XYZ file of C-alpha atoms in Angstrom:
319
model
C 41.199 65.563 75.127
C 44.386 65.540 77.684
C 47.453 65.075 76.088
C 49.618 63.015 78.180
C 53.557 63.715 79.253
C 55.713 60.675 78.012
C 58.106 58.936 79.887
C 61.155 60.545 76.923
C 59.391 63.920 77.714
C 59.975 63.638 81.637
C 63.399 62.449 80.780
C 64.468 65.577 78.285
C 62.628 67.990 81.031
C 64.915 66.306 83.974
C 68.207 66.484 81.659
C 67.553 69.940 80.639
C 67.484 70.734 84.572
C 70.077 69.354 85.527
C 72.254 70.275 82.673
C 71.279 74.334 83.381
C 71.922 74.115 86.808
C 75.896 72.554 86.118
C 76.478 74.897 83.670
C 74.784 78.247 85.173
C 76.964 77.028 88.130
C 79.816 77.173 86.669
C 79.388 80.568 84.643
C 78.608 81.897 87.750
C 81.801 80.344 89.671
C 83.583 82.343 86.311
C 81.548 85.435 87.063
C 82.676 85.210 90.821
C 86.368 84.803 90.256
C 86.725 86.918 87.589
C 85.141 89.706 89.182
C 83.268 90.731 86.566
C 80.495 91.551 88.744
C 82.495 94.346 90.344
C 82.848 95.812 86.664
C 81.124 99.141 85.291
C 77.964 98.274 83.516
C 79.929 99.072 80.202
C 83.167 97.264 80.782
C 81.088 94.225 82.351
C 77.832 93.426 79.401
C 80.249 92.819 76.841
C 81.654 90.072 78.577
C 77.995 88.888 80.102
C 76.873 88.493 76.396
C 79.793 86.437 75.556
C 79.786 84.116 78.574
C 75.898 83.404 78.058
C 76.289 82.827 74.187
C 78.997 80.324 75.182
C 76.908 78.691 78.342
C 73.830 78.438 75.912
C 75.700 76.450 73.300
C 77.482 74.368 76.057
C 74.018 73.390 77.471
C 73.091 72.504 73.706
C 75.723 70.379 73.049
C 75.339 68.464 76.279
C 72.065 68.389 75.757
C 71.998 66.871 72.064
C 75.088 64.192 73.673
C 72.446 62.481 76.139
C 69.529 62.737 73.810
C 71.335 60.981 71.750
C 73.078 58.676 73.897
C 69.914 57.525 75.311
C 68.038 57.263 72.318
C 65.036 60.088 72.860
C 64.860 62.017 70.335
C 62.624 60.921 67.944
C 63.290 62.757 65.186
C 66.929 61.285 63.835
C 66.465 63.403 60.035
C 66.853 66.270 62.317
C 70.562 67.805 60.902
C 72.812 68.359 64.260
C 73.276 72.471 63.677
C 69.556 73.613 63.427
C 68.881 71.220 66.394
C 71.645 73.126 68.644
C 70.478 76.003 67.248
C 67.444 75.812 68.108
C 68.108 74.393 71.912
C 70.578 77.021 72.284
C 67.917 79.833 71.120
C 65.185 78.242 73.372
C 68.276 78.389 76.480
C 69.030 81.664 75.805
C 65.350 83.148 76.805
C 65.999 81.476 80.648
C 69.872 82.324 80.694
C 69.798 86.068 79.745
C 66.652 86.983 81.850
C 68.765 84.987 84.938
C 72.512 86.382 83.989
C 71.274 89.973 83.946
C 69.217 89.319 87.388
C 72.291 88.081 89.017
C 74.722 90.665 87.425
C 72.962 93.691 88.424
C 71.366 92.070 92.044
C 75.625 91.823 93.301
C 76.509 95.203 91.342
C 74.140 96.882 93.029
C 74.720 95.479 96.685
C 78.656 95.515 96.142
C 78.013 99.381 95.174
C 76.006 100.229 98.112
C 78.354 98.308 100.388
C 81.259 100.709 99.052
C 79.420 103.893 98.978
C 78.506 102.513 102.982
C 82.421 101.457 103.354
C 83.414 105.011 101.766
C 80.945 106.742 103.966
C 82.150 105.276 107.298
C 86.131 105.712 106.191
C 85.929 109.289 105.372
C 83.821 109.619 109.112
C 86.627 107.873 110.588
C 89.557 110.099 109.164
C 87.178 113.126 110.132
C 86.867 111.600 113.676
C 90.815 111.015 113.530
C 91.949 114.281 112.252
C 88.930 116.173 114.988
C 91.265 114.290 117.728
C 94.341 115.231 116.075
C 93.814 119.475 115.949
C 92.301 119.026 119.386
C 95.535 116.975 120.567
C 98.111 119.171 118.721
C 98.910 121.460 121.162
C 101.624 119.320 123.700
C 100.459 119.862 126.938
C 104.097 119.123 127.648
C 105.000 122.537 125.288
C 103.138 124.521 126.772
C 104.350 123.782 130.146
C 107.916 124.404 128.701
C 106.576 127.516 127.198
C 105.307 129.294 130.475
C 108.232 128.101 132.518
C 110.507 129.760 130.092
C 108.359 132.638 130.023
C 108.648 132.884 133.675
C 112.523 132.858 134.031
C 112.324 135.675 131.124
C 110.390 138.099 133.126
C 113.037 139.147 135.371
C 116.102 138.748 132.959
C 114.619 139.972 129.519
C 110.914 141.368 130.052
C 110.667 142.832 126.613
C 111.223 139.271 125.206
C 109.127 137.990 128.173
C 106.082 139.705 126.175
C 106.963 138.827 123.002
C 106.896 134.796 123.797
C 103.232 135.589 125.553
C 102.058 137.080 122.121
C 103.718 134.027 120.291
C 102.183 131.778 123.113
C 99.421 133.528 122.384
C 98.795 133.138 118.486
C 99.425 129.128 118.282
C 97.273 129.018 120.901
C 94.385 131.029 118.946
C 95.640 128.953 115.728
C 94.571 125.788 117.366
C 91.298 126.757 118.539
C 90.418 128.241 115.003
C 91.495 125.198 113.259
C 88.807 122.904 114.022
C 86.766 125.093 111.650
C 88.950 125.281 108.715
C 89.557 122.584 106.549
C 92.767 124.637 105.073
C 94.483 127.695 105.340
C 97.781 129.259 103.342
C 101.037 128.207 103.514
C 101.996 131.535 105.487
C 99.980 131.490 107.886
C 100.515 128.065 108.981
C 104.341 129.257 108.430
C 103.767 132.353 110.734
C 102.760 130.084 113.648
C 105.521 127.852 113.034
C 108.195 130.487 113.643
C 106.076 131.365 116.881
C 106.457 127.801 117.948
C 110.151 127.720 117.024
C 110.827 131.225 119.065
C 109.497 129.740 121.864
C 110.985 126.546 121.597
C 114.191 127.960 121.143
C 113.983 130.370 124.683
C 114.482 126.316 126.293
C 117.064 125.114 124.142
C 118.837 127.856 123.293
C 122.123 126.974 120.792
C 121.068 123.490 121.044
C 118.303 124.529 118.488
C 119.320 125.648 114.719
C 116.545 126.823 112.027
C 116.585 127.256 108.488
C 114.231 128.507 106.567
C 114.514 127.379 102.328
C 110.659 129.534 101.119
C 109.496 130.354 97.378
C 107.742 132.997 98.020
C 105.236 131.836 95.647
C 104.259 128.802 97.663
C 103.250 131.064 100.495
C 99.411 131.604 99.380
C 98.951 127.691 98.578
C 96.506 126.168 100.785
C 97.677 123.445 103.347
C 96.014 121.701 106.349
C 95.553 123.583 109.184
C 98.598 122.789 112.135
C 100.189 120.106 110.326
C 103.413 121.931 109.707
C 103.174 123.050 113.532
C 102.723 119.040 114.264
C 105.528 118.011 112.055
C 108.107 120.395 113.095
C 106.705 119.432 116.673
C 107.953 116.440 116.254
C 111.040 117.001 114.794
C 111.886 118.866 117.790
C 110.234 116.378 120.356
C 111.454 112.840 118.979
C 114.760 114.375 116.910
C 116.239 117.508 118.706
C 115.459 116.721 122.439
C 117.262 113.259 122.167
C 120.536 114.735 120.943
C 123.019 116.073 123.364
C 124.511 118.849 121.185
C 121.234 119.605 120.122
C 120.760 119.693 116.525
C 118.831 121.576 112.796
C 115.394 121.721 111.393
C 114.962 122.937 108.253
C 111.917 123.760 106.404
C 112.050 124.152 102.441
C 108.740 124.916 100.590
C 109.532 124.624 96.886
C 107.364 123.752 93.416
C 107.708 120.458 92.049
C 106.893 119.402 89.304
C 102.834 120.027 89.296
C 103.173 119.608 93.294
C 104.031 122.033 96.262
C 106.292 120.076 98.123
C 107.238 120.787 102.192
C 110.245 119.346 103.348
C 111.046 119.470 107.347
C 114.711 117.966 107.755
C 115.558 117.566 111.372
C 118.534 115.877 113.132
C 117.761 112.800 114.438
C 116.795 108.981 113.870
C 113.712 107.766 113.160
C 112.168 105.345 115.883
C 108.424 104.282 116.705
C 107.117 107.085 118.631
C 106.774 109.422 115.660
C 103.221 108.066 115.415
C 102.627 109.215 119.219
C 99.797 112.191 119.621
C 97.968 110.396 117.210
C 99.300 112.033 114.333
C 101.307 109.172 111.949
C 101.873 108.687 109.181
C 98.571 106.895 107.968
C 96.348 109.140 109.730
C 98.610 112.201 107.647
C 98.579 110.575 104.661
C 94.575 109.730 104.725
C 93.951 113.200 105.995
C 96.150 114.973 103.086
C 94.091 112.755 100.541
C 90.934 113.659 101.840
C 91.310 117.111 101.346
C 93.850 116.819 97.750
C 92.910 113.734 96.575
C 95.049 110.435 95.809
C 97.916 112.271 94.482
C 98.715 113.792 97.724
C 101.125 111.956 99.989
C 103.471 112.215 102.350
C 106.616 110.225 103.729
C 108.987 110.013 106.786
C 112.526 108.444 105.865
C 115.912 108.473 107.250
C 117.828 110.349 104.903
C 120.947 109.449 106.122
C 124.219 111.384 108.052
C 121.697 111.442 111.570
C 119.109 113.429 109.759
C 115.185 112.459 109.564
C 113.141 113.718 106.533
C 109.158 114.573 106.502
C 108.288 115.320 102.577
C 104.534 116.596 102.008
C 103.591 116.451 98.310
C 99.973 118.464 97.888
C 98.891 118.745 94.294
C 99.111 121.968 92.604
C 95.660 123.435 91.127
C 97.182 124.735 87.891
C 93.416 126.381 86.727
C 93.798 128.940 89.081
């Protein structure tokens, strides 16, 4: 024999819809502003479990107030705690099933969506940092270079041929440093003194150099031409634009658990230090790429017409 819905029964079932869809909307307004759902799986169940237990008993109570209030329960002996008890143990089995659905359904896309983001970064700073080797030799320099080379062949030939070989080995340097990701601190130094020998046949006393080395920094690993770059600089956007000419000055020193490069150059800072595509963001992002976080780096004014470039590059202290 059919057993046949009553009207109080159609009325419970339509208040226990609506009252699950107001409250699982606004647990999952909570879940969305709090962020929970960007949380580790550990850090995030414990406060899942506490937001359903709390939803549950919320969609009792509101439950049990418009039963009541419109007189369909039947069964008025019933004492108020077993009753929400019992509604609340009955919500549970839809809320937890749903909660954990949702949870891991955005955890998993906002996961994927970083790993994606991460992925097309890291492509981008290699993309950025392929441009910057290939663009770190100034065409400008080089121009310099041979036409200083050329006066020097009739007025000093023996330093004529030592500028070629210096030409010579940042020239190599560059080409070889597309397939590197680093190389030591002295050999990176090496080319550097090249590049100032040669930069120094053009401005002659107008160009000062100090060198401030610990020895022991000289086998830690650095990124290929990025010294050469930033003491490029220095000498483009700093020296150049000074009449009397001016210092750079390149200390290499531990610090604390960092190897720290300092290139001090006379100057001001102004907004073409991030011409030749090498500033400061795409240095910083390519130093962290290969070091992690803790690397950095920084351009300041540091005051009395003098521009500072500070590179800190964790030190592996297991070797």
């Amino acid at each position: 024999m059919e057993q046949k819905i009553t009207q109080k029964e159609v009325e419970i079932m339509f208040i226990t819809v609506l009252t699950g869809i107001f409250v699982t909307h606004g647990f999952r307004e909570v879940i969305k502003r709090s962020g929970w759902a960007l949380l580790t799986v550990e850090k995030a169940l414990p406060k899942f479990l506490i937001g359903m237990v709390l939803t549950c008993i919320t969609i009792g109570l509101i439950r049990i107030a418009l039963a009541d209030m419109l007189h369909l329960v039947s069964h008025k002996t019933t004492e108020f705690m077993p009753r929400l008890l019992t509604i609340t143990a009955d919500t549970g089995l839809m809320i937890i099933p749903w909660t954990l659905i949702y949870y891991f359904y955005h955890y998993i896309q906002i996961s994927s969506k970083q790993q994606l983001d991460t992925f097309k970064l890291e492509a981008l700073v290699k993309e950025l940092e392929l441009k910057t080797i290939k663009a770190h030799i100034n065409p400008h320099f080089i121009f310099n270079a041979l036409n200083s080379i050329r006066a020097l062949i009739d007025e000093n030939p023996v330093r004529a041929r030592t500028a070629i070989t210096e030409l010579s080995n940042i020239l190599r340097s560059s080409m070889q440093a597309e397939k590197l990701e680093t190389v030591t601190f002295e050999k990176e130094l090496n080319i550097v003194k090249d590049y100032l020998a040669l930069e120094h046949i053009r401005f002659e006393d107008r160009l000062q150099v100090e060198y401030d080395i610990d020895e022991d920094t000289l086998d830690q690993p650095i990124p290929p031409m990025m010294l050469q770059t930033l003491v490029e600089n220095a000498i483009k956007h700093g020296i150049s634009r000074q009449v009397d000419g001016g210092t750079v000055r390149i200390t290499s020193d531990f610090k604390d658990d960092y190897h720290e490069l300092v290139i001090l150059n006379t100057g001001v800072l102004n907004g073409s230090r991030n011409s030749d595509g090498f500033g400061l963001a795409s240095t910083k992002n390519r130093l962290q790429l290969l070091f992690g976080q803790k690397a950095n780096f920084d351009i300041r004014e540091a005051g009395d017409n003098t521009v500072e470039a500070r590179v800190l590059i964790p030190v592996d202290m297991s070797k």
